[in-house]
Coordinates of C-alpha atoms in Angstrom, one line a residue:
Chain A
M14 CA 11.0 39.6 -10.6
K15 CA 11.5 37.8 -13.2
L16 CA 12.7 34.4 -11.7
F17 CA 9.4 34.2 -10.2
L18 CA 7.3 34.5 -13.8
F19 CA 10.2 31.9 -15.3
I20 CA 9.3 29.1 -12.6
F21 CA 5.8 29.6 -12.8
F22 CA 4.9 30.1 -16.1
I23 CA 7.4 26.6 -16.6
F24 CA 4.6 24.7 -15.0
S25 CA 1.5 26.7 -16.9
P26 CA -0.5 24.3 -19.2
N27 CA 1.2 25.0 -22.6
T28 CA 4.9 26.4 -21.5
F29 CA 6.9 26.8 -24.4
A30 CA 4.1 27.6 -27.4
S31 CA 5.3 30.9 -26.5
L32 CA 5.0 33.6 -23.7
E33 CA 1.9 35.1 -25.1
D34 CA 0.3 32.5 -26.1
T35 CA 0.8 31.1 -22.5
G36 CA -0.4 33.8 -20.9
S37 CA -3.6 33.7 -23.3
E38 CA -4.9 30.4 -22.4
M39 CA -4.5 31.2 -18.7
V40 CA -6.5 34.7 -19.2
A41 CA -8.7 32.4 -21.0
Q42 CA -8.7 29.8 -18.1
I43 CA -9.0 33.1 -14.6
V44 CA -12.0 34.3 -17.4
S45 CA -13.4 30.4 -18.3
D46 CA -14.2 30.1 -13.5
P47 CA -12.1 33.3 -11.7
A48 CA -13.4 32.5 -8.9
R49 CA -10.6 29.5 -9.1
F50 CA -8.0 30.7 -9.4
F51 CA -8.6 33.0 -6.5
Y52 CA -9.4 30.3 -4.6
E53 CA -6.6 29.2 -5.5
I54 CA -4.2 32.0 -4.6
K55 CA -6.4 32.5 -0.6
A56 CA -5.7 28.3 -0.5
D57 CA -2.8 29.2 -0.5
S58 CA -2.8 31.0 3.0
E59 CA -4.4 28.4 4.2
E60 CA -3.3 27.0 7.4
S61 CA -3.3 23.2 7.6
L62 CA -0.1 22.3 9.8
P63 CA -1.3 20.4 13.6
V64 CA 0.1 22.7 16.7
S65 CA 3.3 22.0 17.4
S66 CA 4.1 20.0 20.4
G67 CA 4.6 21.9 23.4
K68 CA 2.4 24.6 22.2
T69 CA -1.2 25.5 22.0
Y70 CA -1.8 28.0 19.1
T71 CA -0.1 28.6 16.0
L72 CA -0.4 31.9 13.8
S73 CA 0.2 32.1 10.3
V74 CA 0.6 35.3 8.3
E75 CA 1.5 34.2 4.1
L76 CA 3.5 36.6 2.3
F77 CA 3.8 35.1 -1.1
P78 CA 2.0 34.6 -3.0
T79 CA -1.2 35.7 -1.7
L80 CA -0.6 39.0 0.5
V81 CA 2.6 40.1 -2.6
P82 CA 1.6 40.9 -5.4
F83 CA -2.5 40.0 -4.7
T84 CA -2.2 41.8 -1.9
Y85 CA -5.1 39.0 0.1
A86 CA -4.4 40.2 4.1
N87 CA -4.1 36.6 5.4
A88 CA -3.7 35.5 9.0
S89 CA -4.7 32.0 10.1
L90 CA -5.3 30.5 13.4
N91 CA -4.7 27.4 14.5
Y92 CA -5.3 26.4 18.1
N93 CA -5.0 23.2 20.0
I94 CA -8.2 21.9 21.8
Y95 CA -6.6 18.0 22.7
K96 CA -3.2 16.6 22.8
E97 CA -2.0 14.0 22.4
G98 CA -2.3 10.6 24.4
K99 CA -3.7 12.9 27.4
L100 CA -6.7 10.9 28.3
S101 CA -5.7 7.4 25.9
A102 CA -3.8 6.1 23.5
N103 CA -6.0 5.5 20.7
M104 CA -7.0 9.4 21.1
P105 CA -4.8 12.0 18.8
Q106 CA -4.2 15.4 19.1
I107 CA -7.4 17.8 18.4
D108 CA -6.0 21.6 16.9
L109 CA -9.4 24.3 15.7
M110 CA -7.8 25.7 12.2
I111 CA -10.3 29.6 11.2
G112 CA -8.8 31.9 8.7
A113 CA -10.0 35.5 7.4
Q114 CA -8.8 37.0 3.5
Y115 CA -9.2 40.3 2.2
M116 CA -7.3 41.6 -0.9
F117 CA -7.6 45.8 -0.4
G118 CA -5.8 45.9 -3.7
S119 CA -9.0 45.3 -5.0
K120 CA -10.5 49.0 -3.2
I121 CA -6.6 50.6 -4.2
A122 CA -7.3 49.9 -7.3
V123 CA -10.9 51.2 -7.9
N124 CA -9.7 54.5 -6.2
L125 CA -7.2 54.2 -8.5
T126 CA -8.9 53.9 -12.9
N127 CA -11.6 54.7 -13.4
D128 CA -12.1 51.2 -15.2
I129 CA -13.8 49.5 -12.4
N130 CA -16.7 50.4 -11.1
D131 CA -16.1 47.9 -8.0
A132 CA -14.5 45.1 -6.5
N133 CA -14.2 42.9 -3.6
F134 CA -11.7 39.7 -2.6
W135 CA -12.5 38.2 0.6
G136 CA -12.9 35.0 1.9
Y137 CA -12.0 32.3 5.0
D138 CA -12.3 29.1 6.1
A139 CA -12.9 26.8 9.0
G140 CA -12.0 23.0 9.9
V141 CA -10.7 19.9 12.5
M142 CA -7.3 19.0 12.3
F143 CA -6.6 15.1 14.1
S144 CA -2.5 14.7 14.2
N145 CA -0.8 11.2 15.3
S146 CA 2.3 10.3 16.4
F147 CA 4.7 8.3 14.8
N148 CA 7.4 8.7 17.1
S149 CA 9.2 11.8 18.8
R150 CA 10.1 12.4 15.1
T151 CA 7.4 12.5 13.1
R152 CA 3.9 12.3 13.3
T153 CA 0.6 11.2 10.9
F154 CA -1.5 14.3 10.3
Y155 CA -5.4 14.6 8.6
G156 CA -8.8 16.6 8.5
Y157 CA -11.0 18.8 7.5
R158 CA -11.3 21.4 6.3
H159 CA -14.8 24.7 4.7
S160 CA -13.8 27.1 2.3
F161 CA -15.0 30.1 1.2
I162 CA -14.0 32.5 -1.6
S163 CA -16.6 35.9 -2.2
A164 CA -15.0 37.1 -6.0
K165 CA -16.2 40.4 -7.7
L166 CA -15.3 43.1 -10.8
D167 CA -17.4 45.2 -11.6
L168 CA -16.1 46.4 -15.1
K169 CA -17.6 50.4 -16.3
K170 CA -20.8 49.2 -19.6
D171 CA -19.0 51.3 -22.3
K172 CA -15.2 50.1 -22.7
N173 CA -14.4 46.2 -23.9
Y174 CA -11.2 45.5 -21.8
E175 CA -9.0 42.5 -23.5
L176 CA -5.3 41.1 -22.1
L177 CA -3.3 39.2 -24.1
G178 CA -6.4 39.0 -26.4
V179 CA -8.9 37.5 -24.7
R180 CA -12.5 39.5 -23.3
I181 CA -12.3 40.9 -19.9
N182 CA -15.8 41.0 -18.4
S183 CA -17.4 41.6 -14.9
F184 CA -18.0 39.3 -13.0
D185 CA -19.4 38.1 -10.1
S186 CA -19.4 35.1 -8.3
S187 CA -17.7 32.8 -5.3
F188 CA -16.5 29.6 -4.4
S189 CA -16.2 27.0 -1.8
E190 CA -15.0 24.1 -1.1
N191 CA -14.7 20.8 1.2
S192 CA -12.1 19.5 1.6
I193 CA -10.0 16.3 3.4
I194 CA -6.3 16.5 4.3
F195 CA -3.2 14.1 5.1
G196 CA -0.4 14.3 5.4
V197 CA 3.0 13.5 7.3
E198 CA 5.5 15.6 9.2
T199 CA 9.3 15.3 10.1
L200 CA 11.1 17.4 12.8
K201 CA 14.1 17.9 11.5
D202 CA 16.4 19.5 14.2
I203 CA 15.8 21.2 16.9
N204 CA 13.0 24.1 15.6
K205 CA 13.3 22.3 12.2
Y206 CA 10.1 20.6 11.0
W207 CA 9.5 19.1 6.3
A208 CA 5.9 18.6 6.3
M209 CA 4.2 16.8 3.1
Q210 CA 0.5 16.3 2.9
I211 CA -2.5 16.0 -0.1
N212 CA -5.6 18.8 0.4
Y213 CA -8.7 17.8 -2.4
G214 CA -11.7 19.9 -2.2
L215 CA -14.4 16.9 -2.3
S216 CA -17.5 19.5 -3.7
N217 CA -15.1 20.8 -6.9
N218 CA -12.6 18.2 -7.7
T219 CA -9.6 20.8 -5.7
L220 CA -6.2 18.4 -5.4
V221 CA -3.1 20.2 -3.9
A222 CA 0.0 19.6 -2.6
R223 CA 2.0 20.8 -0.4
L224 CA 5.2 20.4 0.5
S225 CA 7.3 22.7 2.8
W226 CA 9.5 23.3 5.3
Y227 CA 8.9 25.5 8.8
G228 CA 10.6 26.8 11.3
K229 CA 10.5 29.5 14.5
W230 CA 9.4 31.8 12.1
F231 CA 9.0 31.5 8.7
E232 CA 7.6 28.9 6.3
L233 CA 8.7 27.8 3.1
G234 CA 6.8 25.9 0.4
F235 CA 5.4 24.5 -2.9
N236 CA 1.3 24.5 -2.9
I237 CA 1.5 22.1 -6.1
Y238 CA -2.2 22.6 -8.7
P239 CA -1.9 19.7 -10.8
E240 CA -5.2 21.6 -12.4
G241 CA -4.4 25.8 -11.9
V242 CA -4.3 27.8 -13.8
L243 CA -0.6 28.3 -12.2
V244 CA 0.0 24.6 -11.2
V245 CA 3.3 26.0 -8.6
H246 CA 3.0 28.1 -6.1
P247 CA 5.7 28.9 -4.6
T248 CA 4.6 30.3 -1.0
W249 CA 6.2 32.1 2.3
S250 CA 5.3 32.7 5.1
L251 CA 5.3 34.6 9.2
R252 CA 4.4 30.5 10.6
L253 CA 4.4 31.6 14.8
G254 CA 3.6 29.6 17.3
F255 CA 2.7 30.5 21.1
Chain B
M15 CA -2.4 11.8 -36.4
V16 CA 1.1 11.5 -36.7
S17 CA 3.7 10.8 -34.1
D18 CA 4.9 12.5 -32.4
M19 CA 8.6 13.0 -30.3
K20 CA 7.9 14.2 -26.8
L21 CA 10.1 14.9 -24.2
L22 CA 8.5 15.0 -20.6
I23 CA 10.1 16.3 -17.9
Y24 CA 9.1 15.2 -14.4
I25 CA 9.1 16.5 -10.6
Y26 CA 8.9 13.5 -8.2
L27 CA 7.7 16.0 -5.6
C28 CA 7.1 13.7 -2.9
S29 CA 6.8 9.5 -2.6
I30 CA 5.9 8.8 1.3
N31 CA 5.4 5.8 3.3
V32 CA 4.7 6.1 6.9
L33 CA 3.0 3.6 9.5
S34 CA 2.3 6.0 12.5
A35 CA 1.6 3.3 15.3
E36 CA 3.3 3.8 19.3
S37 CA 3.6 1.5 20.8
V38 CA 1.6 -1.6 19.5
D39 CA 0.9 -2.8 23.2
E40 CA -1.1 0.6 24.4
R41 CA -2.8 0.5 21.2
R42 CA -4.8 -0.2 19.5
F43 CA -5.6 2.2 16.5
V44 CA -2.5 2.7 14.2
N45 CA -3.3 4.9 10.8
Y46 CA -0.5 5.1 8.1
I47 CA -0.7 7.6 5.3
D48 CA 1.0 7.0 1.4
I49 CA 1.2 10.3 -1.1
S50 CA 3.3 9.6 -4.3
F51 CA 3.1 12.3 -6.1
L52 CA 4.4 13.7 -9.7
Q53 CA 4.5 17.1 -11.6
G54 CA 5.9 17.0 -14.8
M55 CA 5.6 18.7 -18.7
N56 CA 5.9 17.5 -21.8
F57 CA 7.2 18.7 -25.1
E58 CA 6.3 17.7 -28.4
K59 CA 6.7 19.3 -31.9
G60 CA 5.3 22.9 -31.5
A61 CA 3.5 23.4 -27.4
S62 CA 3.7 21.2 -24.7
Y63 CA 2.3 21.2 -21.4
S64 CA 2.1 20.1 -17.9
G65 CA 1.3 16.6 -16.9
G66 CA 1.9 14.5 -13.5
N67 CA 0.5 12.1 -10.9
M68 CA -0.9 11.6 -7.8
N69 CA -1.4 8.1 -5.5
S70 CA -2.1 8.2 -1.8
S71 CA -4.2 6.1 0.4
I72 CA -4.8 7.3 4.6
G73 CA -6.2 3.9 5.9
F74 CA -6.7 3.7 9.6
L75 CA -6.4 0.3 11.7
Y76 CA -7.9 -1.5 14.9
D77 CA -7.1 -4.5 16.3
F78 CA -10.3 -6.1 18.3
N79 CA -7.1 -8.6 19.3
E80 CA -4.1 -10.5 17.3
N81 CA -7.1 -12.4 15.8
K82 CA -9.5 -9.4 14.5
S83 CA -9.2 -5.8 13.0
L84 CA -10.8 -3.5 11.8
S85 CA -9.5 -0.9 8.5
L86 CA -10.8 2.1 6.6
D87 CA -8.7 3.2 3.7
Y88 CA -9.6 5.7 1.8
L89 CA -8.1 6.1 -1.7
L90 CA -7.4 9.1 -3.7
S91 CA -4.8 9.8 -6.7
Y92 CA -4.9 11.8 -10.3
S93 CA -3.6 11.3 -12.9
G94 CA -2.9 13.8 -15.6
P95 CA -1.9 15.1 -18.9
S96 CA 0.8 12.4 -19.6
I97 CA 2.4 10.3 -22.2
S98 CA 0.3 7.3 -20.0
Y99 CA -0.4 4.4 -22.1
E100 CA -3.3 4.5 -19.1
N101 CA -5.0 7.7 -20.0
R102 CA -7.6 6.7 -23.2
F103 CA -5.3 10.1 -24.9
F104 CA -2.2 12.5 -23.9
D105 CA -4.4 15.0 -22.5
E106 CA -6.7 13.7 -20.5
R107 CA -7.5 13.6 -16.2
I108 CA -8.4 11.1 -14.1
I109 CA -9.7 11.8 -10.5
N110 CA -10.2 9.0 -8.5
H111 CA -11.1 8.6 -4.9
S112 CA -12.7 6.1 -2.5
A113 CA -12.7 4.0 0.6
M114 CA -13.2 0.6 1.2
I115 CA -13.8 -0.9 5.3
E116 CA -12.2 -4.5 5.6
Y117 CA -13.2 -6.9 8.7
S118 CA -10.5 -9.1 9.1
T119 CA -10.6 -12.5 11.1
R120 CA -7.4 -14.7 11.2
L121 CA -10.6 -18.6 12.1
S122 CA -7.0 -20.5 12.6
K123 CA -4.0 -21.3 12.3
Y124 CA -3.8 -21.1 8.7
V125 CA -7.2 -19.1 7.7
R126 CA -8.0 -15.8 7.5
L127 CA -11.2 -14.5 6.2
R128 CA -11.7 -10.5 5.6
P129 CA -14.9 -9.4 3.5
H130 CA -15.5 -4.9 3.0
I131 CA -18.3 -3.3 1.8
Y132 CA -16.8 -0.3 -0.7
Y133 CA -17.6 3.1 -2.4
G134 CA -15.6 5.4 -4.9
K135 CA -15.7 7.4 -7.1
E136 CA -14.0 8.5 -11.2
Y137 CA -14.2 11.9 -12.6
R138 CA -12.5 12.7 -16.3
K139 CA -11.5 16.2 -17.9
D140 CA -10.7 15.8 -21.6
S141 CA -8.6 19.3 -21.0
A142 CA -7.7 22.5 -18.5
I143 CA -10.7 24.6 -19.5
G144 CA -13.3 22.9 -18.2
D145 CA -14.3 20.9 -13.7
F146 CA -14.2 17.2 -13.9
T147 CA -18.5 17.4 -13.9
D148 CA -20.0 16.7 -17.2
N149 CA -17.9 14.1 -18.3
L150 CA -19.7 11.2 -19.6
Y151 CA -17.1 9.1 -18.3
N152 CA -18.2 9.4 -14.8
N153 CA -19.0 6.8 -12.9
D154 CA -19.7 5.6 -9.5
S155 CA -19.9 2.4 -8.1
K156 CA -20.4 0.7 -4.4
G157 CA -19.8 -2.8 -3.4
F158 CA -18.5 -5.4 -1.9
G159 CA -15.6 -8.1 -1.5
F160 CA -15.1 -11.5 0.1
S161 CA -11.3 -12.8 0.4
M162 CA -9.9 -15.9 1.5
D163 CA -6.1 -16.9 3.0
Y164 CA -5.2 -20.2 3.4
Y165 CA -1.3 -20.3 4.2
P166 CA -0.5 -24.3 4.3
S167 CA 3.2 -23.7 5.1
R168 CA 5.5 -20.6 6.2
D169 CA 6.3 -20.3 2.3
N170 CA 3.0 -20.5 0.3
T171 CA -0.1 -18.6 0.6
F172 CA -3.0 -19.2 -1.0
T173 CA -5.6 -16.7 -1.4
T174 CA -8.8 -16.7 -3.1
Y175 CA -11.8 -13.8 -3.4
M176 CA -14.6 -12.1 -5.2
V177 CA -15.8 -8.9 -6.0
Y178 CA -19.0 -7.2 -6.9
R179 CA -19.6 -3.5 -8.0
K180 CA -22.5 -1.8 -9.2
I181 CA -21.1 0.8 -11.8
E182 CA -23.2 3.3 -12.8
F183 CA -22.1 6.2 -15.4
P184 CA -24.7 9.7 -14.8
N185 CA -23.5 10.8 -17.7
Y186 CA -23.7 8.4 -20.6
T187 CA -25.8 9.3 -22.6
D188 CA -27.4 7.1 -25.9
L189 CA -25.3 8.5 -28.4
L190 CA -26.5 6.0 -31.2
Y191 CA -30.2 7.4 -30.3
E192 CA -27.9 11.2 -30.2
F193 CA -25.8 11.0 -33.4
L194 CA -29.6 9.4 -35.6
N195 CA -31.3 11.8 -34.3
P196 CA -29.7 15.2 -34.3
G197 CA -31.1 18.0 -33.0
V198 CA -34.4 16.2 -31.8
A199 CA -35.7 18.2 -29.0
T200 CA -35.5 15.3 -26.6
E201 CA -34.3 14.9 -23.0
I202 CA -31.7 11.9 -22.6
G203 CA -30.9 10.3 -19.8
G204 CA -27.8 8.8 -18.1
G205 CA -26.9 6.1 -17.1
L206 CA -26.9 4.1 -20.6
Y207 CA -23.1 2.2 -19.6
D208 CA -24.5 1.2 -16.1
N209 CA -22.9 -2.6 -15.6
N210 CA -22.6 -4.9 -12.2
L211 CA -18.6 -6.8 -12.2
Y212 CA -19.1 -10.0 -10.8
R213 CA -15.3 -10.5 -10.2
F214 CA -13.3 -13.7 -9.4
G215 CA -10.1 -14.4 -8.1
A216 CA -7.6 -17.1 -7.0
K217 CA -3.6 -16.6 -6.5
L218 CA -0.9 -18.7 -4.9
M219 CA 2.7 -18.0 -3.7
S220 CA 5.3 -20.9 -3.2
G221 CA 8.5 -19.8 -2.6
D222 CA 9.6 -17.1 -5.5
F223 CA 7.3 -17.8 -8.1
F224 CA 3.1 -16.4 -8.4
Y225 CA 0.1 -17.7 -9.9
S226 CA -3.0 -16.0 -10.4
V227 CA -5.8 -16.1 -12.8
D228 CA -8.7 -14.0 -12.6
Y229 CA -12.3 -13.4 -14.6
T230 CA -13.9 -10.7 -14.2
M231 CA -18.4 -10.3 -15.9
Q232 CA -20.1 -7.3 -16.5
R233 CA -23.4 -7.5 -17.4
Y234 CA -25.1 -3.7 -18.3
T235 CA -28.1 -3.3 -17.1
N236 CA -29.6 -0.9 -19.9
Q237 CA -27.0 -0.7 -22.9
K238 CA -28.2 -2.8 -25.2
I239 CA -25.4 -4.7 -28.2
V240 CA -26.1 -1.8 -31.8
E241 CA -27.1 -3.9 -34.9
S242 CA -25.6 -3.7 -38.4
D243 CA -29.3 -2.0 -39.5
A244 CA -27.8 1.2 -36.9
S245 CA -31.2 -0.5 -33.9
Y246 CA -30.7 -2.1 -31.2
G247 CA -30.7 -5.9 -30.8
N248 CA -32.7 -7.2 -28.1
D249 CA -30.1 -8.3 -25.7
K250 CA -27.9 -6.6 -23.7
Q251 CA -23.9 -6.2 -23.6
K252 CA -21.8 -8.6 -21.7
D253 CA -18.2 -8.5 -20.9
D254 CA -17.0 -10.6 -19.9
E255 CA -12.3 -11.3 -19.1
V256 CA -10.3 -13.9 -18.0
E257 CA -6.8 -12.8 -16.5
L258 CA -3.7 -15.2 -16.2
K259 CA -0.2 -14.1 -14.3
I260 CA 2.8 -15.6 -13.8
G261 CA 5.5 -14.3 -12.5
M262 CA 8.4 -14.9 -9.8
Q263 CA 10.8 -13.0 -7.4
H264 CA 14.9 -13.5 -7.6
K265 CA 17.7 -12.6 -5.9
I266 CA 21.7 -12.5 -6.7
S267 CA 23.8 -10.8 -4.3
D268 CA 22.3 -6.8 -4.3
L269 CA 19.9 -7.4 -7.8
S270 CA 16.5 -8.3 -7.3
I271 CA 14.3 -9.8 -11.1
Y272 CA 10.7 -9.7 -10.9
P273 CA 9.7 -11.2 -14.2
A274 CA 6.0 -11.5 -15.0
F275 CA 3.8 -12.5 -17.8
T276 CA -0.2 -11.9 -18.4
Y277 CA -2.1 -13.3 -20.8
T278 CA -5.7 -11.8 -21.2
V279 CA -8.7 -13.1 -23.0
H280 CA -11.6 -10.2 -24.0
S281 CA -14.6 -10.7 -24.9
S282 CA -18.3 -9.1 -25.3
N283 CA -21.2 -9.3 -27.0
Q284 CA -21.1 -5.4 -28.3
N285 CA -20.8 -4.8 -32.2
F286 CA -19.5 -1.8 -33.6
L287 CA -20.7 0.9 -36.5
R288 CA -18.2 2.9 -37.6
F289 CA -20.3 6.8 -39.1
K290 CA -18.3 8.8 -41.0
S291 CA -19.7 11.5 -41.6
F292 CA -23.1 13.2 -39.6
T293 CA -24.4 12.0 -42.6
D294 CA -23.4 8.8 -42.8
V295 CA -26.7 6.8 -43.8
T296 CA -24.9 3.8 -44.2
P297 CA -22.9 2.8 -41.5
V298 CA -20.3 0.3 -41.9
F299 CA -20.6 -2.7 -39.2
I300 CA -18.1 -4.7 -36.9
A301 CA -19.5 -7.4 -35.7
D302 CA -17.6 -9.0 -31.8
A303 CA -15.6 -5.5 -32.1
Y304 CA -13.7 -5.8 -29.1
D305 CA -13.0 -9.1 -28.8
Y306 CA -9.2 -9.1 -28.0
K307 CA -6.7 -11.4 -26.5
E308 CA -3.7 -9.6 -25.1
L309 CA 0.1 -11.0 -24.2
G310 CA 1.7 -8.8 -21.8
F311 CA 5.2 -8.8 -20.6
D312 CA 6.9 -7.2 -17.1
L313 CA 10.7 -7.3 -16.3
P314 CA 11.4 -5.7 -13.0
V315 CA 15.0 -5.0 -12.2
Y316 CA 16.0 -3.9 -8.5
F317 CA 19.8 -2.9 -7.3
K318 CA 22.0 -0.2 -6.8
F319 CA 25.2 1.0 -8.1
I320 CA 27.8 4.1 -7.4
G321 CA 26.1 4.9 -4.4
L322 CA 22.6 5.1 -5.9
D323 CA 19.3 2.6 -5.5
M324 CA 18.5 1.8 -9.1
N325 CA 15.1 0.3 -10.7
L326 CA 15.4 -0.9 -14.7
S327 CA 11.7 -2.0 -15.6
A328 CA 11.0 -2.9 -19.2
G329 CA 7.1 -4.1 -20.4
F330 CA 5.3 -5.0 -23.5
K331 CA 1.5 -6.0 -24.1
N332 CA 1.0 -7.2 -28.1
R333 CA -2.7 -6.9 -28.5
D334 CA -4.7 -9.3 -31.3
Y335 CA -8.2 -8.2 -32.1
S336 CA -10.2 -11.1 -33.3
K337 CA -12.5 -9.8 -35.4
R338 CA -12.2 -6.4 -36.1
P339 CA -9.7 -4.7 -39.4
P340 CA -7.8 -2.2 -38.9
R341 CA -8.7 0.8 -40.0
D342 CA -6.2 3.3 -42.8
S343 CA -6.6 7.5 -41.8
E344 CA -8.6 7.8 -43.8
N345 CA -11.2 6.2 -41.5
N346 CA -11.5 2.9 -43.8
Y347 CA -11.5 -0.6 -42.9
I348 CA -9.5 -2.5 -44.6
Y349 CA -10.5 -6.0 -44.9
G350 CA -9.0 -9.2 -44.5
K351 CA -6.6 -7.7 -41.5
K352 CA -6.9 -7.4 -38.6
E353 CA -5.9 -4.5 -35.1
N354 CA -3.2 -5.4 -33.1
D355 CA -1.6 -3.1 -31.5
R356 CA 1.9 -3.1 -29.8
L357 CA 3.3 -1.2 -27.3
F358 CA 7.0 -1.5 -25.5
S359 CA 7.9 1.3 -22.7
F360 CA 11.0 0.9 -20.8
S361 CA 12.2 3.1 -17.4
L362 CA 15.6 3.8 -15.3
T363 CA 15.1 5.4 -12.2
A364 CA 18.4 6.4 -10.3
S365 CA 17.4 7.1 -6.7
K366 CA 20.2 8.5 -4.2
K367 CA 19.1 8.7 0.0
I368 CA 19.9 12.8 1.5
N369 CA 18.3 11.8 4.6
D370 CA 17.0 8.9 6.3
L371 CA 13.5 9.8 4.9
A372 CA 14.4 11.4 1.6
S373 CA 16.6 10.5 -1.6
F374 CA 17.0 12.9 -4.5
V375 CA 14.8 10.6 -8.2
F376 CA 16.0 10.8 -10.9
Y377 CA 13.8 9.7 -13.8
Y378 CA 14.6 8.9 -18.0
S379 CA 11.8 6.6 -19.4
I380 CA 10.6 5.5 -22.6
V381 CA 7.4 4.2 -24.5
N382 CA 7.0 3.4 -28.3
S383 CA 3.3 2.0 -29.5
S384 CA 2.3 0.5 -32.7
S385 CA -0.5 -0.1 -34.3
N386 CA -2.3 -1.0 -38.1
N387 CA -5.1 1.0 -37.1
K388 CA -3.9 4.4 -38.7
F389 CA -7.3 6.0 -37.6
E390 CA -6.4 8.2 -34.6
Y391 CA -8.9 10.5 -35.0
Y392 CA -10.6 10.0 -31.9
I393 CA -7.0 7.5 -29.6
P394 CA -3.1 7.7 -30.4
F395 CA -1.7 4.3 -31.7
N396 CA 1.2 4.9 -33.1
Y397 CA 3.4 7.5 -31.0
T398 CA 7.1 7.3 -29.5
G399 CA 7.0 9.3 -25.9
Q400 CA 10.6 10.3 -23.7
M401 CA 10.1 11.5 -21.0
F402 CA 13.0 12.4 -18.6
G403 CA 13.1 13.5 -14.3
I404 CA 14.3 14.5 -11.6
G405 CA 12.8 14.5 -8.8
Y406 CA 12.3 14.0 -4.4
K407 CA 11.3 11.0 -2.8
I408 CA 10.6 10.5 0.9
S409 CA 9.8 6.8 1.5
Y410 CA 8.9 6.2 5.4

């Protein structure tokens, strides 16, 4: 856990001022736009890789950081509707993508504490992905995705809540983004892939670079949000192809 | 601002350059993706902050036949907090994305024509908190262009082009009016900085040498010149710039060098009013404050050393303002002198290939900026910054 915090802090906006200053600035960023922060955590779970050759579905569940520690139950499904070259050599592979997320920890927190009246965080995403082969080992992919998140926190009115000196207020906001995706995937060995991609949100200028390695069962990676509260998100997900 | 030593550790996370094409005989449609991304940290006295850069593009090309093609290119770039002199100040963030459709047709063995249409957006942000929507310098640009390539022989290429862009700044308001009329409850619309940009250029590549000349005109549609009595004159702002460049590429065994000289002459009819404070009733007027001449020199060198791909690069710029005097740290003009800004940069990149696609990158850079202008409330002029980095690069 200490290593996890270290990685998050070292790429935070103000690392070496002091941990308290850094934490205060991060909390201030979250408070100023809470939905955007939770969108970035949700976005980690959004599957944005093409369905592997020879497969029809890809099912993925983000284990870290979306599920642990942020308690977002999540699942993404990519469904291949057209295989490259089937009708025409110029036509790319086409996949449909859907995903959903729900933060069950927020409801547990409501039941465990008297400070919160209500908390509810949920989201969904849907999109389409195209991919072209360069050769048998490398292909480029590009697509579009719509994402939505609702973030609600209702604190008891009779108390003042502070975290690291920053006042925490109730909020009820949503965030929707329309992103373009493009990247490249390379087959390194049997069932071992490497991929790099850019996701850019046209509606809110959200930007993330994703670097990932994946095999038959799991995907490891780094998501870099250069304008995010937490710049680098190490990620780990279960990713199955059928 | 006092000159601060900054340490920047950069991590190149990736750089991808892939041309996607199957059998050219079978496929007329090809696409490419190019991504380079770096993320780093700035260290300075008592504080530090992360910063990074990203440049990426995706393109689609359809070949009608061997002489005609149509391409769509989308470019996306991000420039984060950095000691880089490209940003107006260290903490500025810029996102720029654009799309261009170009039609290419070869008229003969010697001549190719390339008309294009263009649309782009640029967003800026001044700090970590906030978003990119309301910055004064956000702008939209659209336009068209036309290029002609002439191939008189195998070793010579001559290219000439013209570009038109209509650039609109929806948030850029009348700052002088707002400053002179604080508290006035009036709706001040944006667009004051809107302008039409025209650029004409020619470039000759002959053997190992290249020569280019570019002429840029910016004609502002609303912005008028500021007069000495703190009012606007009748003339609208006009900016002109001429850039001459000469360079070469030379290879000695495994060592390649690409020296280039650039000379720029910039002129504008816009003047400047210095208000020392919000209540300053006697602002100082500087005529033609934006005219300058600039000399630049770049020397990139590529070579191999103990199994590493090395890139040494040095750069120097010297800018002399024609009319603008420098200011002291108290914002007082030093009359009898003209502002002089100098910038020196040096970088070293060492790449170690770890497989067919990927390389580790080790990076060091130093930037030194100096000026006889010591007033640095808005923009730093005198500083030295360093960057150290390790990274990861993909090239195909």
